[in-house]
Tab-separated table of N, CA and C in Angstrom:
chain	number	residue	atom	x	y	z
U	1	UNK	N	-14.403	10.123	-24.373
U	1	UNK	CA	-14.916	11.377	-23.836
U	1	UNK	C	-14.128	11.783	-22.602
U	2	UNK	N	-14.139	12.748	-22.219
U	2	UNK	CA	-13.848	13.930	-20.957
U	2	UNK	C	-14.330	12.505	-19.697
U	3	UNK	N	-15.400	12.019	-19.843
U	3	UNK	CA	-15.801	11.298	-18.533
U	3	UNK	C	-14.873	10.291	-18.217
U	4	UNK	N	-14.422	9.530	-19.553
U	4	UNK	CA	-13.852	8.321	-19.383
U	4	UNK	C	-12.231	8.251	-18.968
U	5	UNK	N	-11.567	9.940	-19.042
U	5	UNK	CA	-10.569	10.198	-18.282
U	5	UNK	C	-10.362	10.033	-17.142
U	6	UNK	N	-11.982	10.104	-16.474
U	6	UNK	CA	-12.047	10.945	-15.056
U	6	UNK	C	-11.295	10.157	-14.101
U	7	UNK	N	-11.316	9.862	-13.181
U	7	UNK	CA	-10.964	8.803	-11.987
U	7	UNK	C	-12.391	8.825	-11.067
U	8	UNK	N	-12.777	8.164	-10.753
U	8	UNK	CA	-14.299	7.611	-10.241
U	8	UNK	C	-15.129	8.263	-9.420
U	9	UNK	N	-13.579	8.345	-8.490
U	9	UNK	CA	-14.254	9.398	-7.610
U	9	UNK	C	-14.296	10.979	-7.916
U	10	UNK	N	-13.779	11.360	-9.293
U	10	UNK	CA	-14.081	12.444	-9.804
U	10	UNK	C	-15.400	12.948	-9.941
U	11	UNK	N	-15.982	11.772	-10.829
U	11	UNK	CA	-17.198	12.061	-11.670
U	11	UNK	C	-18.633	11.647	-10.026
U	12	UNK	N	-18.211	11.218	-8.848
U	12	UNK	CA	-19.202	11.083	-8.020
U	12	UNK	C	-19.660	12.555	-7.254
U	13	UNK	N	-18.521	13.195	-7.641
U	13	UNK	CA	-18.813	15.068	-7.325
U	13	UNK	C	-19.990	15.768	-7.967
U	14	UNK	N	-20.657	16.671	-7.191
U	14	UNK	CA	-21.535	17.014	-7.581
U	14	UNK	C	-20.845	17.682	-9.375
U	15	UNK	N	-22.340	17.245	-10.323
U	15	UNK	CA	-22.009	17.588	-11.831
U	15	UNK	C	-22.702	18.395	-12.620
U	16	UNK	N	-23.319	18.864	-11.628
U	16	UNK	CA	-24.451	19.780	-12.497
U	16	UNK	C	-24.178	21.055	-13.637
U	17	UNK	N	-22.918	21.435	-13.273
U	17	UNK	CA	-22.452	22.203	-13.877
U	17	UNK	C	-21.275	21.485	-15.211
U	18	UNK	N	-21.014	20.430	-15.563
U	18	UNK	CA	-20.875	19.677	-16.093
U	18	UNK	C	-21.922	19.214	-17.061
U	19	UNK	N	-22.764	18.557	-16.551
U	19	UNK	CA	-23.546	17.998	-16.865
U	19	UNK	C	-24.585	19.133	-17.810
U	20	UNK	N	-25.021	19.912	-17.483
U	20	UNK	CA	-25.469	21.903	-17.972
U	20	UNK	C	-24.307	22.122	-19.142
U	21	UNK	N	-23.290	21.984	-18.924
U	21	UNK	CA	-22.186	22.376	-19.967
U	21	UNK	C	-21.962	21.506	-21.153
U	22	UNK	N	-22.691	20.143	-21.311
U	22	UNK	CA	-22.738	18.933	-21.962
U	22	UNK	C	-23.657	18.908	-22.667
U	23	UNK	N	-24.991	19.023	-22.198
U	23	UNK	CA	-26.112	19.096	-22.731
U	23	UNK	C	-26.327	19.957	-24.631
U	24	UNK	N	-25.906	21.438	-24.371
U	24	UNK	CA	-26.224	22.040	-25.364
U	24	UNK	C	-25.575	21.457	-26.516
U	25	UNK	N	-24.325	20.545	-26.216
U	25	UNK	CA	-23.667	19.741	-27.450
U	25	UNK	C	-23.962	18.871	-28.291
U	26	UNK	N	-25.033	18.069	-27.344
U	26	UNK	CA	-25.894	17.102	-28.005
U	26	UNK	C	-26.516	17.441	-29.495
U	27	UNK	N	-26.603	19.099	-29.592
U	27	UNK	CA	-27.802	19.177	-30.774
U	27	UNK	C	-26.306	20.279	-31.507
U	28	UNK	N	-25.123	19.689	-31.193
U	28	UNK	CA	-24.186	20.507	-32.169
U	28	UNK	C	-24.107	19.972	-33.800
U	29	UNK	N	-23.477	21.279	-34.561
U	29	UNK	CA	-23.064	20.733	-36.025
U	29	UNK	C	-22.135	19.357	-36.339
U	30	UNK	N	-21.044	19.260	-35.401
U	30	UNK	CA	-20.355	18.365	-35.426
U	30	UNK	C	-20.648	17.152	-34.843
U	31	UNK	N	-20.587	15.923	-35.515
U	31	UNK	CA	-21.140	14.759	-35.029
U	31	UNK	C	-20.324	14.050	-33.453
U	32	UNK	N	-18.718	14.335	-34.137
U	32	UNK	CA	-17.726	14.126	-32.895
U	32	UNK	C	-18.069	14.924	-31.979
U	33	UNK	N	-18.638	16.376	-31.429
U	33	UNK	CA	-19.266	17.032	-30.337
U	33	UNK	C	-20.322	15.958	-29.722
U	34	UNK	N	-21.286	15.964	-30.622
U	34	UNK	CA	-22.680	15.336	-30.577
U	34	UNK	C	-22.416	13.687	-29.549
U	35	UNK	N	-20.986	12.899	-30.611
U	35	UNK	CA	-21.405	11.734	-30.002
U	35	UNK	C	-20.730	12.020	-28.731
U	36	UNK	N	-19.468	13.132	-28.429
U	36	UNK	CA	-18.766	12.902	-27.588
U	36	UNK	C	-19.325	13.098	-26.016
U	37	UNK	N	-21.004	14.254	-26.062
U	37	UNK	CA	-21.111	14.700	-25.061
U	37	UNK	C	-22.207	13.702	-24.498
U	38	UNK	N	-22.867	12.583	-25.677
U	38	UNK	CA	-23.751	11.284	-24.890
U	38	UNK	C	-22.815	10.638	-24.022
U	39	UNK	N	-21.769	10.519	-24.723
U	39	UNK	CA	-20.927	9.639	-24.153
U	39	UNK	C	-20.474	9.715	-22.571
U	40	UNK	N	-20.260	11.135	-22.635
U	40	UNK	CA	-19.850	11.802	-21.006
U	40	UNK	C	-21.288	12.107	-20.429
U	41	UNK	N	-22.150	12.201	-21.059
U	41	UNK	CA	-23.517	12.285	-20.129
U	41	UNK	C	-24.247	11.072	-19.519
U	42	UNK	N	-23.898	10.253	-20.347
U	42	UNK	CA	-23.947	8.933	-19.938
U	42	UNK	C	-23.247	8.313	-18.410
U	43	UNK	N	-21.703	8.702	-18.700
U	43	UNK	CA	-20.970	8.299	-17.929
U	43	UNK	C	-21.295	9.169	-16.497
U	44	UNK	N	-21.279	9.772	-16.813
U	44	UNK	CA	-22.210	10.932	-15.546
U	44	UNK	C	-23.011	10.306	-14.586
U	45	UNK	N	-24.087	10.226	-15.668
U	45	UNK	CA	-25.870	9.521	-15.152
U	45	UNK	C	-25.155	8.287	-14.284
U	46	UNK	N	-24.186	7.324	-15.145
U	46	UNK	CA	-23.771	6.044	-14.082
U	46	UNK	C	-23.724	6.523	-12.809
U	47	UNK	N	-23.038	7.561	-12.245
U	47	UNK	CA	-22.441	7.970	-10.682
U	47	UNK	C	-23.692	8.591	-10.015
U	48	UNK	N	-24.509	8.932	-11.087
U	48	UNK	CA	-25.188	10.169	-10.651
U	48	UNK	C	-27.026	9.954	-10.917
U	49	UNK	N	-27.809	9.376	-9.940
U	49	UNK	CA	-29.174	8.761	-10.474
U	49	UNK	C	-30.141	10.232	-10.687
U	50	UNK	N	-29.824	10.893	-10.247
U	50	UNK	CA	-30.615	12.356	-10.798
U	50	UNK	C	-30.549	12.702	-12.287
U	51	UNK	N	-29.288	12.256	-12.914
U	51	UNK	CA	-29.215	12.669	-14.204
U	51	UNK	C	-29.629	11.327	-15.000
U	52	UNK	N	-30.053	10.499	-15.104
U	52	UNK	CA	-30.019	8.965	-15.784
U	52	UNK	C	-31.515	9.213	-16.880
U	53	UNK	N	-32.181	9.893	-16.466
U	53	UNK	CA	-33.535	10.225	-17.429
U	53	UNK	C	-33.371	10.796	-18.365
U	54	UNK	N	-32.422	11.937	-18.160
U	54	UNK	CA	-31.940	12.757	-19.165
U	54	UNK	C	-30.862	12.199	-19.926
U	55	UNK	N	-30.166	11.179	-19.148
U	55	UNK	CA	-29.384	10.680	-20.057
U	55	UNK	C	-29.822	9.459	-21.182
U	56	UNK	N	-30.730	8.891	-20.550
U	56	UNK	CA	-31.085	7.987	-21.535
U	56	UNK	C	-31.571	8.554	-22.440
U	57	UNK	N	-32.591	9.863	-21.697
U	57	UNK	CA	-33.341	10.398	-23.338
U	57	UNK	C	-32.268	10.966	-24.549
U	58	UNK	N	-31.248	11.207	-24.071
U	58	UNK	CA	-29.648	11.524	-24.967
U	58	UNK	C	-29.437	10.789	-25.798
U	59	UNK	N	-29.430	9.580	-24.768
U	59	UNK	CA	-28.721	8.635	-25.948
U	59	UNK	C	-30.586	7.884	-26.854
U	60	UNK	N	-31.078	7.695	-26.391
U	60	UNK	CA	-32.257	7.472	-27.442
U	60	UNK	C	-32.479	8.628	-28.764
U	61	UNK	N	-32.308	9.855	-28.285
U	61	UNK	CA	-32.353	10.754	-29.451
U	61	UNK	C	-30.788	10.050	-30.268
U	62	UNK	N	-29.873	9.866	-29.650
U	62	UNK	CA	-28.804	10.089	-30.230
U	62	UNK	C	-28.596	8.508	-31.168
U	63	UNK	N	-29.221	7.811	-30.930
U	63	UNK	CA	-29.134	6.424	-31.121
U	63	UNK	C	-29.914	6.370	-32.556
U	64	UNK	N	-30.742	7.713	-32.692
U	64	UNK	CA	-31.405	7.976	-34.160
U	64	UNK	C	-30.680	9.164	-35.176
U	65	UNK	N	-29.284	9.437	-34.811
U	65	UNK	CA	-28.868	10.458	-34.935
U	65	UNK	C	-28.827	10.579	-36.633
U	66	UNK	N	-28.576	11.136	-37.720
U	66	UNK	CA	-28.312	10.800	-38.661
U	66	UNK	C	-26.976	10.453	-39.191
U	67	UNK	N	-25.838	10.806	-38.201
U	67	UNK	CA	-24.573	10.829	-38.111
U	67	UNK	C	-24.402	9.294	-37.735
U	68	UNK	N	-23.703	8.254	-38.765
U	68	UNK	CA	-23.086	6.980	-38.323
U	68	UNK	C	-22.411	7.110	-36.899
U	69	UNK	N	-21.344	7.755	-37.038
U	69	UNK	CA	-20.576	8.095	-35.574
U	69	UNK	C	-20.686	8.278	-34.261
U	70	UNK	N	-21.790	8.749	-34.588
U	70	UNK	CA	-23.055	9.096	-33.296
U	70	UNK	C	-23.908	7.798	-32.615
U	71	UNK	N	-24.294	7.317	-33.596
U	71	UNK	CA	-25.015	6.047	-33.641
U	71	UNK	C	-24.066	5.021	-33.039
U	72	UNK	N	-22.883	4.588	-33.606
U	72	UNK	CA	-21.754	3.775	-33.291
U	72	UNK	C	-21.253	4.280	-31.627
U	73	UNK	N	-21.554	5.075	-31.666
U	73	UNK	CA	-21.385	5.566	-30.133
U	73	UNK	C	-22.010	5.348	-28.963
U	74	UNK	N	-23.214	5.366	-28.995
U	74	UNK	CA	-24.688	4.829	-28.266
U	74	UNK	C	-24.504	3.202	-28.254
U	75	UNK	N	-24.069	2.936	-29.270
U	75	UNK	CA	-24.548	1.182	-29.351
U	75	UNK	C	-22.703	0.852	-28.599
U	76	UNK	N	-22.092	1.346	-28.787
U	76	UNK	CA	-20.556	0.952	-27.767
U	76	UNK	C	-20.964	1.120	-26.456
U	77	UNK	N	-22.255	2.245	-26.094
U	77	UNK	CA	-21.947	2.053	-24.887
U	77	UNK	C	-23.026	1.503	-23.888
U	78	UNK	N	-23.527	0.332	-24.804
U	78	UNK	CA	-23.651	-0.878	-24.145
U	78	UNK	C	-24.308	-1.123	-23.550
U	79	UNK	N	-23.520	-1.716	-22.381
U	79	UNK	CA	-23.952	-2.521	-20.869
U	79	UNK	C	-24.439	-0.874	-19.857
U	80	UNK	N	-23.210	0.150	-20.307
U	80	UNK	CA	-23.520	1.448	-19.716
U	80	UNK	C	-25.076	1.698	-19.282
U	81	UNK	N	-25.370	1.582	-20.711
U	81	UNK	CA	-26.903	2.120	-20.510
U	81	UNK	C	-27.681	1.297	-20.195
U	82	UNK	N	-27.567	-0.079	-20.432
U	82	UNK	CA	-28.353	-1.029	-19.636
U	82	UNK	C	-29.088	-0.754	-18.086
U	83	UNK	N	-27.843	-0.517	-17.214
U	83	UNK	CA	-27.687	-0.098	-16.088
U	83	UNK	C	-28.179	1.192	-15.729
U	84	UNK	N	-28.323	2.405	-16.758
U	84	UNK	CA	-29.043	3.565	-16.246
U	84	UNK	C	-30.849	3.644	-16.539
């Protein structure tokens, strides 16, 4: 994803507008959208404890997704979500 480019202290910038721009993807046609924007919402929530509710609820919807790809995506990221 877009997050996992970032450099660290990128993603510790305020993200709301990011994070707003990510969201509506979650419930896209394409599964690669879908898994790509848990993935960066996720990575987000790590820097960012305001967003971590919403992100987990992401990846819990997304973790039932009907899309394999999606699913395989949530469960890669792990330890990530452990931590949020």
């Amino acid at each position: 994803s877009i997050a996992t480019c970032l450099p660290p202290t990128l993603t510790r910038l305020p993200c709301t507008p990011l994070f707003r721009s990510l969201a509506p993807l979650l419930d896209h046609d394409r599964p690669f959208l879908r898994a790509w924007s848990v993935d960066a919402l996720c990575r987000v929530a790590a820097q960012h404890r305001e967003y971590r509710t919403a992100a987990r609820d992401a990846a819990r919807a997304a973790a039932k997704d009907s899309a394999a790809s999606v699913r395989a995506r949530v469960r890669q990221l792990g330890d990530l979500l452990t931590d949020l």
